[in-house]
């Protein structure tokens, strides 16, 4: 019996000291948050991850119609120390870690806009199409300690048609430091009057064309929501992900004729291959 216990102890110790186990103890991601893709494995230089995701989501903001959409996933990244520069789809950005508990990020991207055809039921007829516009995103996250178990988030999205501010608090689950595991955040969203009316307002001309009442919104709180992220390696180079979002509209946004549902929701799953 003692021999069996000794053998078992040796096997356990061997497993704990194996390269795989030791690699799990190393902090390989810039920050160990599943909401932030990091394909660099802790090494300086280039890293590439490419894949696909499928989402079941609201057809547009405030829609009561849902559908599936397939989107590319992944990014091209270049790391130098505590800085990562990346290109992901239509976004070009930088993020940097400072003092182990501060993460800053700056991104230039695009707002996809909205088209009348986004509604199969004709809910947007007469409202016209809103064009894609450039956006500039500034973000700061502050962890309560270096393990990033709990963190605060502040983000400003400045665009040609108004601005949005997001403020949240999140919790990371799991012990991994490679960016896998799961994460849940609670977020409050504010917008100025320009952005509020771009997404949920109705001008006099749109009212005449659509038959919907003219609507003018002021700045203020837009919504509160939950955001869930999950990442997991299923092989050395294969990463699967799950993302969920629920945004509950408040105030004038919930009363807009465009808002057929007082919430927006989406659930996405997909995979990424790391080269």
Coordinates of C-alpha atoms in Angstrom, one line a residue:
X1 CA 0.0 0.0 0.0
X2 CA 2.8 2.4 0.9
X3 CA 4.5 1.6 -2.4
X4 CA 1.3 2.5 -4.3
X5 CA 1.0 5.8 -2.5
X6 CA 4.7 6.6 -3.2
X7 CA 4.2 5.8 -6.9
X8 CA 1.0 7.9 -7.1
X9 CA 2.9 10.8 -5.4
X10 CA 5.7 10.5 -7.9
X11 CA 3.3 10.6 -10.8
X12 CA 1.5 13.7 -9.4
X13 CA 4.8 15.5 -8.9
X14 CA 5.9 14.6 -12.4
X15 CA 2.7 16.0 -13.9
X16 CA 3.0 19.2 -11.9
X17 CA 6.6 19.7 -13.0
X18 CA 5.9 18.8 -16.7
X19 CA 6.5 21.5 -19.3
X20 CA 2.7 21.7 -19.9
X21 CA 1.9 22.3 -16.3
X22 CA 4.7 24.8 -15.9
X23 CA 3.5 26.7 -19.0
X24 CA 0.1 27.1 -17.4
X25 CA 1.7 28.8 -14.4
X26 CA 3.5 31.3 -16.6
X27 CA 1.8 34.6 -17.3
X28 CA 1.7 34.4 -21.1
X29 CA -1.0 37.0 -21.9
X30 CA -0.5 40.7 -21.6
X31 CA -3.4 40.6 -19.1
X32 CA -5.3 37.3 -18.4
X33 CA -8.7 38.5 -19.5
X34 CA -10.7 36.4 -22.0
X35 CA -12.3 39.6 -23.4
X36 CA -8.9 40.6 -24.9
X37 CA -7.4 38.5 -27.6
X38 CA -3.7 37.9 -27.1
X39 CA -2.1 35.5 -29.6
X40 CA 1.5 36.3 -28.7
X41 CA 2.0 33.6 -26.0
X42 CA 4.1 36.0 -24.1
X43 CA 6.8 36.4 -26.8
X44 CA 7.8 39.6 -28.6
X45 CA 7.3 39.7 -32.4
X46 CA 4.5 38.9 -34.8
X47 CA 1.5 36.7 -33.9
X48 CA -1.5 35.7 -36.1
X49 CA -4.8 34.2 -35.3
X50 CA -7.6 33.6 -37.9
X51 CA -11.0 32.0 -37.6
X52 CA -14.7 32.2 -37.9
X53 CA -17.6 32.9 -35.6
X54 CA -21.4 32.6 -35.9
X55 CA -23.7 34.9 -34.0
X56 CA -27.4 34.9 -33.2
X57 CA -28.2 38.5 -32.6
X58 CA -30.7 41.4 -32.9
X59 CA -31.1 42.5 -36.5
X60 CA -30.3 46.1 -35.4
X61 CA -30.3 48.1 -32.2
X62 CA -33.8 48.0 -30.7
X63 CA -35.0 45.3 -33.1
X64 CA -37.5 42.5 -32.2
X65 CA -36.1 40.5 -35.1
X66 CA -33.2 38.0 -34.7
X67 CA -31.0 36.2 -37.1
X68 CA -27.7 34.4 -37.6
X69 CA -24.5 36.1 -39.0
X70 CA -21.1 34.6 -39.8
X71 CA -18.1 36.9 -39.2
X72 CA -14.4 36.5 -39.4
X73 CA -12.5 36.3 -36.1
X74 CA -8.9 36.8 -35.1
X75 CA -6.2 39.5 -35.6
X76 CA -2.7 40.2 -36.7
X77 CA -0.6 41.3 -33.7
X78 CA 2.9 42.6 -33.0
X79 CA 4.2 42.6 -29.4
X80 CA 7.1 44.5 -27.8
X81 CA 7.3 44.0 -24.1
X82 CA 4.1 45.3 -22.5
X83 CA 2.7 46.7 -25.7
X84 CA 0.7 45.1 -28.4
X85 CA -0.2 46.6 -31.8
X86 CA -2.9 44.9 -33.7
X87 CA -5.1 44.8 -36.8
X88 CA -8.5 43.1 -36.4
X89 CA -11.0 43.4 -39.2
X90 CA -11.7 47.1 -39.6
X91 CA -9.9 48.1 -36.4
X92 CA -6.3 49.2 -36.0
X93 CA -5.1 49.7 -32.4
X94 CA -2.6 49.6 -29.5
X95 CA -2.9 48.3 -26.0
X96 CA -0.3 48.6 -23.2
X97 CA 0.1 47.3 -19.7
X98 CA 1.5 49.7 -17.0
X99 CA 2.4 48.8 -13.4
X100 CA 0.7 45.4 -13.8
X101 CA -2.7 46.9 -12.9
X102 CA -3.4 49.5 -15.6
X103 CA -4.3 48.7 -19.2
X104 CA -4.7 51.4 -21.8
X105 CA -6.0 51.0 -25.3
X106 CA -6.5 53.2 -28.3
X107 CA -8.3 52.0 -31.5
X108 CA -9.4 53.4 -34.8
X109 CA -12.3 51.5 -36.3
X110 CA -15.7 51.9 -38.0
X111 CA -19.3 52.0 -37.0
X112 CA -21.2 49.7 -39.5
X113 CA -24.2 52.0 -39.6
X114 CA -27.8 50.8 -40.3
X115 CA -29.7 50.0 -43.5
X116 CA -33.4 49.8 -44.1
X117 CA -32.9 46.2 -45.3
X118 CA -31.7 45.2 -41.8
X119 CA -35.4 44.7 -41.0
X120 CA -37.0 41.9 -42.9
X121 CA -40.4 43.0 -41.6
X122 CA -40.0 46.5 -43.0
X123 CA -39.7 48.2 -39.6
X124 CA -37.1 50.6 -40.9
X125 CA -38.8 51.6 -44.2
X126 CA -38.6 55.3 -44.8
X127 CA -35.8 55.9 -42.3
X128 CA -33.0 55.6 -44.9
X129 CA -29.6 54.2 -44.5
X130 CA -26.9 55.5 -42.1
X131 CA -23.4 55.3 -43.5
X132 CA -20.4 53.6 -42.0
X133 CA -18.4 56.1 -40.1
X134 CA -15.0 56.2 -38.5
X135 CA -14.7 55.9 -34.7
X136 CA -11.9 56.5 -32.2
X137 CA -11.9 54.5 -29.0
X138 CA -10.0 55.3 -25.9
X139 CA -10.1 52.7 -23.0
X140 CA -8.6 52.4 -19.6
X141 CA -8.9 49.3 -17.3
X142 CA -7.8 49.3 -13.7
X143 CA -7.3 45.9 -11.9
X144 CA -7.8 45.7 -8.1
X145 CA -4.5 43.6 -8.0
X146 CA -2.0 42.1 -10.4
X147 CA -4.0 38.8 -10.9
X148 CA -6.8 40.8 -12.6
X149 CA -9.5 38.9 -10.7
X150 CA -11.6 42.1 -10.4
X151 CA -11.3 45.2 -12.6
X152 CA -12.9 48.6 -13.5
X153 CA -13.4 49.7 -17.1
X154 CA -13.9 53.1 -18.7
X155 CA -14.2 53.7 -22.4
X156 CA -15.0 56.6 -24.7
X157 CA -16.1 56.0 -28.3
X158 CA -15.9 59.2 -30.4
X159 CA -17.4 59.3 -33.9
X160 CA -18.5 61.5 -36.6
X161 CA -22.1 61.2 -35.4
X162 CA -21.7 61.5 -31.7
X163 CA -20.1 59.9 -28.7
X164 CA -20.7 57.1 -26.3
X165 CA -19.2 56.5 -22.8
X166 CA -19.1 53.0 -21.2
X167 CA -18.3 52.3 -17.5
X168 CA -18.1 48.8 -16.1
X169 CA -16.9 46.4 -13.5
X170 CA -15.8 42.9 -14.2
X171 CA -14.7 39.6 -12.6
X172 CA -12.5 36.9 -14.1
X173 CA -13.1 33.3 -13.3
X174 CA -10.4 30.5 -13.5
X175 CA -6.8 30.5 -12.5
X176 CA -5.2 30.6 -16.0
X177 CA -2.8 33.4 -17.0
X178 CA -2.9 32.7 -20.7
X179 CA -6.1 34.6 -21.5
X180 CA -8.4 31.6 -21.3
X181 CA -11.3 30.9 -18.8
X182 CA -14.4 33.1 -18.5
X183 CA -15.2 36.6 -17.5
X184 CA -18.4 38.6 -16.7
X185 CA -18.8 42.3 -16.8
X186 CA -21.6 44.7 -15.8
X187 CA -21.7 47.9 -17.9
X188 CA -23.6 51.2 -18.0
X189 CA -23.7 53.1 -21.3
X190 CA -24.2 56.8 -21.8
X191 CA -24.5 58.8 -25.1
X192 CA -24.7 62.4 -26.2
X193 CA -27.7 63.7 -28.1
X194 CA -26.0 63.4 -31.5
X195 CA -25.4 59.7 -31.0
X196 CA -28.8 59.1 -29.4
X197 CA -30.6 60.6 -32.4
X198 CA -28.5 58.8 -34.9
X199 CA -29.4 55.4 -33.4
X200 CA -33.0 56.1 -32.1
X201 CA -34.2 59.5 -33.3
X202 CA -36.6 60.2 -36.1
X203 CA -36.3 63.5 -38.1
X204 CA -39.3 65.3 -39.7
X205 CA -38.3 64.0 -43.1
X206 CA -38.0 60.4 -41.8
X207 CA -41.3 60.8 -40.0
X208 CA -43.1 61.8 -43.2
X209 CA -41.5 58.9 -45.2
X210 CA -42.0 56.2 -42.6
X211 CA -45.2 57.2 -40.8
X212 CA -43.4 57.0 -37.4
X213 CA -43.7 60.0 -35.0
X214 CA -40.9 62.5 -35.0
X215 CA -38.6 61.8 -32.1
X216 CA -35.8 63.8 -30.7
X217 CA -33.7 62.4 -27.9
X218 CA -31.4 64.2 -25.4
X219 CA -28.1 63.0 -23.9
X220 CA -28.0 60.7 -20.9
X221 CA -28.0 57.1 -19.9
X222 CA -28.7 54.7 -22.7
X223 CA -28.6 51.2 -21.2
X224 CA -27.2 48.8 -18.6
X225 CA -26.0 45.4 -19.6
X226 CA -24.1 42.2 -19.1
X227 CA -21.2 41.0 -21.2
X228 CA -19.8 37.4 -20.9
X229 CA -16.6 36.0 -22.5
X230 CA -15.2 32.5 -22.6
X231 CA -11.9 31.3 -24.2
X232 CA -10.4 27.8 -24.2
X233 CA -7.6 26.0 -26.0
X234 CA -8.8 22.7 -27.4
X235 CA -5.4 21.9 -28.9
X236 CA -2.0 23.6 -29.0
X237 CA -3.1 26.0 -31.8
X238 CA -6.9 25.9 -31.7
X239 CA -8.9 28.3 -29.5
X240 CA -12.6 28.3 -29.1
X241 CA -14.6 31.2 -27.8
X242 CA -18.1 32.1 -26.6
X243 CA -19.4 35.6 -26.3
X244 CA -22.8 36.8 -24.9
X245 CA -24.2 40.3 -24.6
X246 CA -27.4 41.6 -23.1
X247 CA -28.2 45.4 -23.2
X248 CA -31.3 46.7 -21.5
X249 CA -32.4 50.1 -22.8
X250 CA -33.5 52.9 -20.5
X251 CA -35.2 56.3 -20.6
X252 CA -35.9 57.9 -24.0
X253 CA -34.2 55.1 -25.8
X254 CA -36.8 52.5 -24.5
X255 CA -39.6 54.8 -25.6
X256 CA -38.3 55.4 -29.2
X257 CA -40.5 54.1 -32.0
X258 CA -37.4 52.4 -33.4
X259 CA -37.1 50.4 -30.2
X260 CA -39.4 47.4 -30.9
X261 CA -37.7 45.5 -28.0
X262 CA -36.3 47.3 -25.0
X263 CA -33.2 45.3 -25.2
X264 CA -30.5 44.1 -27.6
X265 CA -29.0 40.6 -27.2
X266 CA -26.5 38.4 -29.0
X267 CA -24.7 35.0 -28.5
X268 CA -21.7 34.0 -30.5
X269 CA -19.5 31.0 -30.8
X270 CA -16.4 30.3 -32.9
X271 CA -12.9 29.2 -33.3
X272 CA -9.5 30.7 -34.0
X273 CA -6.3 29.0 -35.3
X274 CA -3.0 30.4 -34.1
X275 CA -0.2 30.3 -36.6

